Short mmCIF file of C-alpha atoms and ligand atoms in Angstrom, two decimals:
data_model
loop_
_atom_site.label_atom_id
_atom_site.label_comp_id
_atom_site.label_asym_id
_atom_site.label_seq_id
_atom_site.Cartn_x
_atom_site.Cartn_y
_atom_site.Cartn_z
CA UNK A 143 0.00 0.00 0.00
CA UNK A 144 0.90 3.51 -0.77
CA UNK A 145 2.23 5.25 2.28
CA UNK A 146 0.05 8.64 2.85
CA UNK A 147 1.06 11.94 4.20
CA UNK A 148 -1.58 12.94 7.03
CA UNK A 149 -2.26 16.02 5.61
CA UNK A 150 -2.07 19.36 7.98
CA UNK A 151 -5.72 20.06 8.32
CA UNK A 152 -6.33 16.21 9.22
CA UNK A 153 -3.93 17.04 12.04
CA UNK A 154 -4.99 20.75 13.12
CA UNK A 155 -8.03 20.10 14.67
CA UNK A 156 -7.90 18.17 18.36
CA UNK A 157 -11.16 16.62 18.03
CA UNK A 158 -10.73 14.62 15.38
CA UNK A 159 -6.97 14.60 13.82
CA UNK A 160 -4.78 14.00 16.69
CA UNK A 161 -6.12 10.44 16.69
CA UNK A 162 -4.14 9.92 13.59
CA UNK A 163 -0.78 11.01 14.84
CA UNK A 164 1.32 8.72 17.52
CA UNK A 165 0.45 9.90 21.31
CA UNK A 166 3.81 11.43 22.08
CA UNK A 167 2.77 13.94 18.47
CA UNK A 168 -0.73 14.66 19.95
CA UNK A 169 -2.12 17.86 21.25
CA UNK A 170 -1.94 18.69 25.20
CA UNK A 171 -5.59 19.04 24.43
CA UNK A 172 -6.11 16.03 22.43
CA UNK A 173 -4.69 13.97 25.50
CA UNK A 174 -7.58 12.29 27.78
CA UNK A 175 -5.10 13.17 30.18
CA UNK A 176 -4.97 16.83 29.81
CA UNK A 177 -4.96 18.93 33.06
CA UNK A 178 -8.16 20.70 32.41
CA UNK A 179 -7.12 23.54 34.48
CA UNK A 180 -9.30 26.03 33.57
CA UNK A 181 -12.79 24.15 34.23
CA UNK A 182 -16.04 24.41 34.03
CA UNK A 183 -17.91 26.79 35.63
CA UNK A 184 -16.05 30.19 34.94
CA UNK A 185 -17.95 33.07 33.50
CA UNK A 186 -16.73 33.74 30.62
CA UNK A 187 -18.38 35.43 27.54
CA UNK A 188 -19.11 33.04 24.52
CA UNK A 189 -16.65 33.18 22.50
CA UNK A 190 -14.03 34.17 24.58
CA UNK A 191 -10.18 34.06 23.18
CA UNK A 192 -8.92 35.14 26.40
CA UNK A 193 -10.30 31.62 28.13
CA UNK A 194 -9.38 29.38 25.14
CA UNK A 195 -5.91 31.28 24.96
CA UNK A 196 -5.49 30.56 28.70
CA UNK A 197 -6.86 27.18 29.18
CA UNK A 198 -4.11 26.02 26.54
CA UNK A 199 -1.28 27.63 27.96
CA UNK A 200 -2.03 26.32 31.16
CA UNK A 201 -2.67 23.03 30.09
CA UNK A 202 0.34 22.84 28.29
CA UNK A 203 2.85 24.26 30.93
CA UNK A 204 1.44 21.91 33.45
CA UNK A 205 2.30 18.59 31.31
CA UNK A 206 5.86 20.57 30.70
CA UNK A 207 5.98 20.78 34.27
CA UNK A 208 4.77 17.21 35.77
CA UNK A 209 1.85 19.18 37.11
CA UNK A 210 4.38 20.67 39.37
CA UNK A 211 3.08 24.59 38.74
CA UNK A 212 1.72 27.27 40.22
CA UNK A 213 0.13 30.57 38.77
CA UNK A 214 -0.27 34.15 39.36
CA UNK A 215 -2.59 36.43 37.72
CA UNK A 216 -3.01 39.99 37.76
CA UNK A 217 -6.29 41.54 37.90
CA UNK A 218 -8.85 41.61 35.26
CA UNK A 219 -11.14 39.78 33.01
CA UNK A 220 -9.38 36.21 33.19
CA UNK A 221 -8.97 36.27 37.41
CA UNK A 222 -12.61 37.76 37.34
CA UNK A 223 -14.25 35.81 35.43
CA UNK A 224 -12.55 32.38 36.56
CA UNK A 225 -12.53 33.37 39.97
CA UNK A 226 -16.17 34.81 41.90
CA UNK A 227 -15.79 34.72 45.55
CA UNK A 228 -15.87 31.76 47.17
CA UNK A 229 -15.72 29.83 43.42
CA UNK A 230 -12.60 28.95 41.00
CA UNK A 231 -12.51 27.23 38.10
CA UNK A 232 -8.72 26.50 38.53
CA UNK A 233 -7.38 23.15 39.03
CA UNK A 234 -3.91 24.27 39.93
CA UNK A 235 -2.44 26.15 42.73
CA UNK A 236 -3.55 29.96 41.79
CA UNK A 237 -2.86 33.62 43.29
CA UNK A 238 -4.33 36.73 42.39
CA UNK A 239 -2.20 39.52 42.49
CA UNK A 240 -2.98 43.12 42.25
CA UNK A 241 -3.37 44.78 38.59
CA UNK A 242 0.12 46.24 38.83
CA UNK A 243 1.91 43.48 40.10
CA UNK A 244 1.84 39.79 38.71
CA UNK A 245 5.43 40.15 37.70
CA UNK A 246 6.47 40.74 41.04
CA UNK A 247 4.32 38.44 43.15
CA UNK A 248 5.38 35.79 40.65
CA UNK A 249 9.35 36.68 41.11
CA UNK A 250 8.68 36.36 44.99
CA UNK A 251 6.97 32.87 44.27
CA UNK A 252 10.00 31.72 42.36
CA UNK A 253 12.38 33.43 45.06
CA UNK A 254 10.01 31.47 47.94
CA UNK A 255 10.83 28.09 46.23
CA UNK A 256 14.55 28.63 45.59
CA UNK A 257 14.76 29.49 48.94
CA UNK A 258 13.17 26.39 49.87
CA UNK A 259 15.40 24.49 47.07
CA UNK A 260 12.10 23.08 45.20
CA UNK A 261 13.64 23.19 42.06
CA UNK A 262 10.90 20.48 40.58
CA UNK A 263 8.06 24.00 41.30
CA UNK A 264 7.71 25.67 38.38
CA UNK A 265 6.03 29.86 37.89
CA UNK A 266 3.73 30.81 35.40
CA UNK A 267 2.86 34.39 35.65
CA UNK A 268 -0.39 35.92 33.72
CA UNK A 269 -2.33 38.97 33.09
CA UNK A 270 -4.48 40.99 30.31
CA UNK A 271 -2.73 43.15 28.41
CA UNK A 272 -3.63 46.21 30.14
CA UNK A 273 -2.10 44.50 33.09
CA UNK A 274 0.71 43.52 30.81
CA UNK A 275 1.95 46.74 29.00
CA UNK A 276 0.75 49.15 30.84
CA UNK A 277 0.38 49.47 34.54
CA UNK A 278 2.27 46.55 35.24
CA UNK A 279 4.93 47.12 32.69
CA UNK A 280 7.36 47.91 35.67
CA UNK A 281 7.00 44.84 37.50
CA UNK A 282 7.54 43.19 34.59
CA UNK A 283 10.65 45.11 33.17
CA UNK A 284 12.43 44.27 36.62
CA UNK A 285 11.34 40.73 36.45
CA UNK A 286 13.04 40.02 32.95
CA UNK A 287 15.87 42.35 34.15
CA UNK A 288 16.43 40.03 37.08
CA UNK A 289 16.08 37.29 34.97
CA UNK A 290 13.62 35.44 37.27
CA UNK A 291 13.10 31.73 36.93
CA UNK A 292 8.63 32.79 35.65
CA UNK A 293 7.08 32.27 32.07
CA UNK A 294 5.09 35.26 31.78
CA UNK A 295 1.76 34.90 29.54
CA UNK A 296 0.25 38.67 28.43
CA UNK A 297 -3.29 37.77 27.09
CA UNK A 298 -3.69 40.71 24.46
CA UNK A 299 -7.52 41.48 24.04
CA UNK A 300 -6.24 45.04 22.63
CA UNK A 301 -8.08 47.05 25.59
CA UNK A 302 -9.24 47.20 28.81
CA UNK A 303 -11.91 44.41 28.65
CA UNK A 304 -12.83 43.75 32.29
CA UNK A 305 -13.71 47.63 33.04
CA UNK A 306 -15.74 48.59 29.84
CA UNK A 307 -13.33 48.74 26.63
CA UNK A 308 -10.74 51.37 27.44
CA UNK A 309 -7.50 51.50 25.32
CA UNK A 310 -4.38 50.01 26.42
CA UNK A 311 -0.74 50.73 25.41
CA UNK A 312 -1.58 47.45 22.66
CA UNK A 313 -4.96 48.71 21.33
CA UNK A 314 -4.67 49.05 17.61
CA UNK A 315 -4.01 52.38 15.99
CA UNK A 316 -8.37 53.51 14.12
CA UNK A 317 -9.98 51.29 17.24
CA UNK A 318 -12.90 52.53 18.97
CA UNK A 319 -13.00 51.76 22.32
CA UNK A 320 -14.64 53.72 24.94
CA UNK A 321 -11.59 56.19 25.90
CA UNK A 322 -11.09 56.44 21.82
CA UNK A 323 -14.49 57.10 20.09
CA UNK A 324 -14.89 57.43 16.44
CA UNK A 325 -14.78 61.02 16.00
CA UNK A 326 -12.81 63.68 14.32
CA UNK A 327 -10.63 63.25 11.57
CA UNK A 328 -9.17 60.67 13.13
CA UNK A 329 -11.46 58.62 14.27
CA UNK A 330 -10.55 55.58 17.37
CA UNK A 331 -7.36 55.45 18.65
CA UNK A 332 -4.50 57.71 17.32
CA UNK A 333 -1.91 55.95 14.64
CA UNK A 334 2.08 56.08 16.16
CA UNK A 335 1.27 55.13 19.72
CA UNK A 336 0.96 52.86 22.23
CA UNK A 337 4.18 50.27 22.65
CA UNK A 338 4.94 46.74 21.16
CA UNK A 339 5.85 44.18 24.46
CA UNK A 340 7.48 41.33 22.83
CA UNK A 341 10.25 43.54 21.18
CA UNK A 342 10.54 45.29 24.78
CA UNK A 343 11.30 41.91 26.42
CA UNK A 344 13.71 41.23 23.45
CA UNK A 345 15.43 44.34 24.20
CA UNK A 346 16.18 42.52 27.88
CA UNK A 347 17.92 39.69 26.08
CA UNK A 348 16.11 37.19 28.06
CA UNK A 349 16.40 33.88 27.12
CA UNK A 350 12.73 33.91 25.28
CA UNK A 351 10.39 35.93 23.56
CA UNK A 352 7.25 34.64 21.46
CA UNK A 353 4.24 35.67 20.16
CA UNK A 354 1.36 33.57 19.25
CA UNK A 355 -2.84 33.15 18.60
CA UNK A 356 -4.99 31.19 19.99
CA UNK A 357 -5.51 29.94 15.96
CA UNK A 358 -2.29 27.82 16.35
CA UNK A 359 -3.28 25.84 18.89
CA UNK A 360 0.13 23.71 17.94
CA UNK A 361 2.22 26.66 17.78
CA UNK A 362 0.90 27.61 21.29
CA UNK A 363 1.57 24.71 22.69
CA UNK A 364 5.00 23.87 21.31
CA UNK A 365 5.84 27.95 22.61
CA UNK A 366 4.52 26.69 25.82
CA UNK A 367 6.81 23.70 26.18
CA UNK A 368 9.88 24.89 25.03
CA UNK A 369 9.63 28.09 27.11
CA UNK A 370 8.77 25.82 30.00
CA UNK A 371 12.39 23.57 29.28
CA UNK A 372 14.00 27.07 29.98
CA UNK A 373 15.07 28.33 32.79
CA UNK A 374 15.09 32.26 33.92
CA UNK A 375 12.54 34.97 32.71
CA UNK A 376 10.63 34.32 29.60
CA UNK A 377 7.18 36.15 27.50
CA UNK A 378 4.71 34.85 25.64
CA UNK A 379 2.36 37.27 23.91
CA UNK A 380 -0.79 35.67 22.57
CA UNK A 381 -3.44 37.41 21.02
CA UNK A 382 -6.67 36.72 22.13
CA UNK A 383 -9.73 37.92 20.27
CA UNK A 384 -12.67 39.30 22.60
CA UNK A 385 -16.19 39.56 21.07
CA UNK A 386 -17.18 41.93 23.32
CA UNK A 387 -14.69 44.20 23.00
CA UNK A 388 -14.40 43.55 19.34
CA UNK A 389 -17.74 43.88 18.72
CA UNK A 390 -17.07 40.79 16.23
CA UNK A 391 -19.27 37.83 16.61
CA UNK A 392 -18.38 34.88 18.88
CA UNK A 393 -17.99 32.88 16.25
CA UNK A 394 -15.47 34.35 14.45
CA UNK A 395 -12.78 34.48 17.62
CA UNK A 396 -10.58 31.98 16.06
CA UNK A 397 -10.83 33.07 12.49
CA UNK A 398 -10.14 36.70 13.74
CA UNK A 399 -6.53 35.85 15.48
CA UNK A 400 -5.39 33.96 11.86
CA UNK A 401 -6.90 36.72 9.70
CA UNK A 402 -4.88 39.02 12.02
CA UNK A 403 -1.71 37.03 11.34
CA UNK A 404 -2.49 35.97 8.07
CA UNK A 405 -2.74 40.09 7.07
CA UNK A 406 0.37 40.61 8.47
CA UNK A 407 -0.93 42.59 11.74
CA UNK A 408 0.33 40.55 14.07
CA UNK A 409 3.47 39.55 13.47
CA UNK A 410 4.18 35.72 14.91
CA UNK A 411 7.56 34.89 15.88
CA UNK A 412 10.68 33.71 18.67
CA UNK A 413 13.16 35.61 20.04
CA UNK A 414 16.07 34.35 21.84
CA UNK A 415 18.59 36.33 24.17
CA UNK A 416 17.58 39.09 21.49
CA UNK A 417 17.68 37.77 18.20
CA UNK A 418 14.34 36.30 16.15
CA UNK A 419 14.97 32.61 16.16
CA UNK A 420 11.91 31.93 14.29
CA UNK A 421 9.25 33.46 12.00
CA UNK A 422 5.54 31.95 11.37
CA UNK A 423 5.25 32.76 7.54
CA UNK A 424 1.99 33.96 6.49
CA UNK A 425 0.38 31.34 4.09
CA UNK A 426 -2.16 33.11 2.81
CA UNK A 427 -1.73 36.62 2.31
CA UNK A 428 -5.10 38.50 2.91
CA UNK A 429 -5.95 42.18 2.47
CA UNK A 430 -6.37 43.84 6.17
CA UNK A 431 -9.86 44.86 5.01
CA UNK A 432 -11.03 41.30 5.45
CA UNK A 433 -9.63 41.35 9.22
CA UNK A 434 -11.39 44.65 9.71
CA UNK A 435 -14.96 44.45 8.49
CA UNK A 436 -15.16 42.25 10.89
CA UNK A 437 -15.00 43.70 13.88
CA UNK A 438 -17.31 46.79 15.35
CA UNK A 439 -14.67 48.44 16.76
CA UNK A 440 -13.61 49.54 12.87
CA UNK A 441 -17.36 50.13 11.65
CA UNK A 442 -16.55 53.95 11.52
CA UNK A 443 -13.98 52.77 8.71
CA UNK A 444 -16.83 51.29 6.63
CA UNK A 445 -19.31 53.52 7.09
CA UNK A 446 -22.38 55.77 5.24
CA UNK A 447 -19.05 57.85 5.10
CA UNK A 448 -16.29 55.17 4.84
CA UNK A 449 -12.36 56.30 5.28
CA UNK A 450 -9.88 53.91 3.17
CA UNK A 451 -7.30 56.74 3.64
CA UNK A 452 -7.38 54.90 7.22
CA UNK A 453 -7.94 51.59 6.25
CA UNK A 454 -4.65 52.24 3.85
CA UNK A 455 -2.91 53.59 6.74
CA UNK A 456 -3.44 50.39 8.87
CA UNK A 457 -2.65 47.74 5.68
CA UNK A 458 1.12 49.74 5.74
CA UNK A 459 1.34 48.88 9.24
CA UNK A 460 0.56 45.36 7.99
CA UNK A 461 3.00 45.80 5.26
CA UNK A 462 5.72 47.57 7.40
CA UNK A 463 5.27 44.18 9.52
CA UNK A 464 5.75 41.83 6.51
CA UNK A 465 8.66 43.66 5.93
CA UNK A 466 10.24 43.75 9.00
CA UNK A 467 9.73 40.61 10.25
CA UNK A 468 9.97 38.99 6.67
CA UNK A 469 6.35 37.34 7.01
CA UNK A 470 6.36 35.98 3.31
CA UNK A 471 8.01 32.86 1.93
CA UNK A 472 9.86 33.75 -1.05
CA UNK A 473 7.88 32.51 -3.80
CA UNK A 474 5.08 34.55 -2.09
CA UNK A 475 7.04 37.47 -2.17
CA UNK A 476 8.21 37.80 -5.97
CA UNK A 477 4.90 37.02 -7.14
CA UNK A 478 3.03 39.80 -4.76
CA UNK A 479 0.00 37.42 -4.27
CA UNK A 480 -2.86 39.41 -2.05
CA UNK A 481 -6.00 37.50 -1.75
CA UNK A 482 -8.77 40.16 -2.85
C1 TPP B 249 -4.78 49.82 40.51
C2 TPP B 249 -6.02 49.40 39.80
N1 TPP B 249 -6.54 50.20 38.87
C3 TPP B 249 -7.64 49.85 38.20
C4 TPP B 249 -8.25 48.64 38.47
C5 TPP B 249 -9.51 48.28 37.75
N2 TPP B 249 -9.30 47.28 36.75
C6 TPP B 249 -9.52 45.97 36.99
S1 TPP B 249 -9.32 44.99 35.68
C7 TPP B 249 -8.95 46.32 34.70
C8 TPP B 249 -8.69 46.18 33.25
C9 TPP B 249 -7.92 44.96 32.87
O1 TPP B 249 -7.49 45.07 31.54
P1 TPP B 249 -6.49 43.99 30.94
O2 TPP B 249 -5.30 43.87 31.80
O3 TPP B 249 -6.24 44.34 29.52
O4 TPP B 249 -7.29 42.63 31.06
P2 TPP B 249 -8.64 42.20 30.31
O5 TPP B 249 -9.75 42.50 31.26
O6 TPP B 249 -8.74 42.98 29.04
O7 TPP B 249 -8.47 40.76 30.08
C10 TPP B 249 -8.97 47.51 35.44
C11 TPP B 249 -8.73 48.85 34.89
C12 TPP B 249 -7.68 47.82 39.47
N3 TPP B 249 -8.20 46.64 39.77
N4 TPP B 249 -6.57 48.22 40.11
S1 SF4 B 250 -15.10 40.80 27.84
FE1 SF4 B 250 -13.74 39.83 26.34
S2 SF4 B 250 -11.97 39.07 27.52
FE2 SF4 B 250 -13.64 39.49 28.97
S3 SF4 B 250 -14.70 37.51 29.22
FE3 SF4 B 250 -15.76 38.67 27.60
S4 SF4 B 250 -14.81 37.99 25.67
FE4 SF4 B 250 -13.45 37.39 27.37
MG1 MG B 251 -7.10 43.46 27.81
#
């Protein structure tokens, strides 16, 4: 018999495809021995990127760990809606910090177990990415600076979900949120601000950077475990689409975080000590158009009067991306292919 390739979208899926593939190949999530750590029970909104995003990281750093992990988590929508007084929906050993401080409470974690010489404990440190970039952005410079022994996780929803949609230092330049309304000539949030995380941690030269979406469940994974066989500080950016925030459908979460990587948006990629170790080519190339029209927060763009001098504006920050980060394959490149 002819010997055939599994092909990739027999193997993407968890449900279904993984049950092809040897066990030791399978997805954390595939495994009927996955940790489940993020249960049943929380209160998230349908839909939710932010939950899916979390539930496999967590998942994943606990097999990397022997289930020998504990977790901090700043303040906002994932510690609220996992955690309502006297509930949790974690099945791991879990602190909330404050907003400000994850970084820090984790570093004091790690410092508790060296101290105690419980090298087999492992950190995982988490927050939003309001949390993330801006008001704990201290915490967190001084952790990588320190080089602490946590993998911290920034869950980028693009705003300040948990408190009504205000912009963050990583909402998008055009998006309306409810500190940035669509008004004026230039409507949502103001192009040329704000600040980009992951290529602040790689400034640190800490031993690892990444970015990912929760539309690679793989790719998240595999970031997971290899940051996990590390030791010292580490960041992992994922992108987490948020419906409500978004004003996109719940439906559309996962398609949102590839169109955003597929347009060139968000750049995926690893980082070691400094230097990009790995890019996640685009495979499609799709106009950012088809990322935006999806989403209320850009409805202003599209309009009774619609503004493509703005929609052009954020396709060359796609295209700036592409470029910098070389996003294309080759082939891809000389031929200039754009899905329309
Ligand atoms: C010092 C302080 N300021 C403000 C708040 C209120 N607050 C709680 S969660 C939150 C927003 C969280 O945004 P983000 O970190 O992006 O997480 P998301 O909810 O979007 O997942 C704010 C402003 C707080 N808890 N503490
Ligand atoms: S507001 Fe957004 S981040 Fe918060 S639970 Fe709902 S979908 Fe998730
Ligand atoms: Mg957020």
């Amino acid at each position: 018999m002819v010997a055939q390739p599994i092909k990739f979208y027999q193997t993407g899926s968890f449900a279904v495809g993984n049950r092809l593939l040897p066990p030791e190949q399978r997805s954390v999530q595939a495994a009927p021995d996955r940790a489940n750590a993020l249960t049943c029970g929380h209160r998230a909104c349908q839909g939710c990127g932010e939950a899916l995003g979390a539930r496999y990281v967590v998942d994943a750093a606990l097999r990397a760990s022997g289930r020998q992990l504990i977790a901090v988590n700043a303040t906002g929508c994932l510690e609220v809606f996992s955690t309502p007084y006297p509930e949790t929906a974690w099945q791991l050993p879990w602190m909330h910090s404050l907003f400000a401080n994850a970084p820090a409470v984790a570093t004091g974690v790690a410092a508790a177990l060296r101290a105690q010489g419980r090298t087999d404990v492992r950190v995982l440190g988490q927050g939003g990415d309001g949390g993330t970039v801006d008001i704990g952005f201290a915490c967190l410079s001084g952790m990588f600076e320190r080089n602490d022994d946590v993998l911290y996780v920034c869950y980028d929803n693009e705003a300040y979900m948990n408190t009504g949609v205000q912009r963050s230092g990583a909402t998008p330049p055009a998006a309306r949120t409810a500190t940035t309304q669509a008004v004026g000539p230039e409507p949502g949030n103001v192009f040329g601000q704000g600040k980009n995380v992951p290529l602040i941690a790689m400034a640190h030269e800490i031993p690892y950077v990444a970015t990912a979406t929760v539309a690679e469940l793989r790719d998240l994974e595999a970031k997971v475990e290899y940051a996990m066989s590390l030791q010292g500080a580490r960041y992992l950016h994922v992108l987490v689409p948020c419906p409500l925030g978004w004003g996109s459908s719940s439906a559309d979460t996962i398609r949102l975080a590839r169109l955003a990587k597929e347009s060139g948006l968000f750049p995926v990629f690893e980082a070691e000590r400094g230097v990009i170790t790995g890019v996640s080519k685009i495979r499609r190339r799709v106009p950012v158009d088809d990322y935006l029209r999806l989403q209320g927060r850009y409805a202003h763009l599209f309009g009774a009067e619609p503004r493509p001098d703005v929609v052009a504006r954020l396709q060359g920050c796609a295209d700036r991306n592409i470029q910098r980060f070389g996003l294309l394959d080759d082939e891809m490149e000389e031929s200039g292919e754009v899905r329309q």
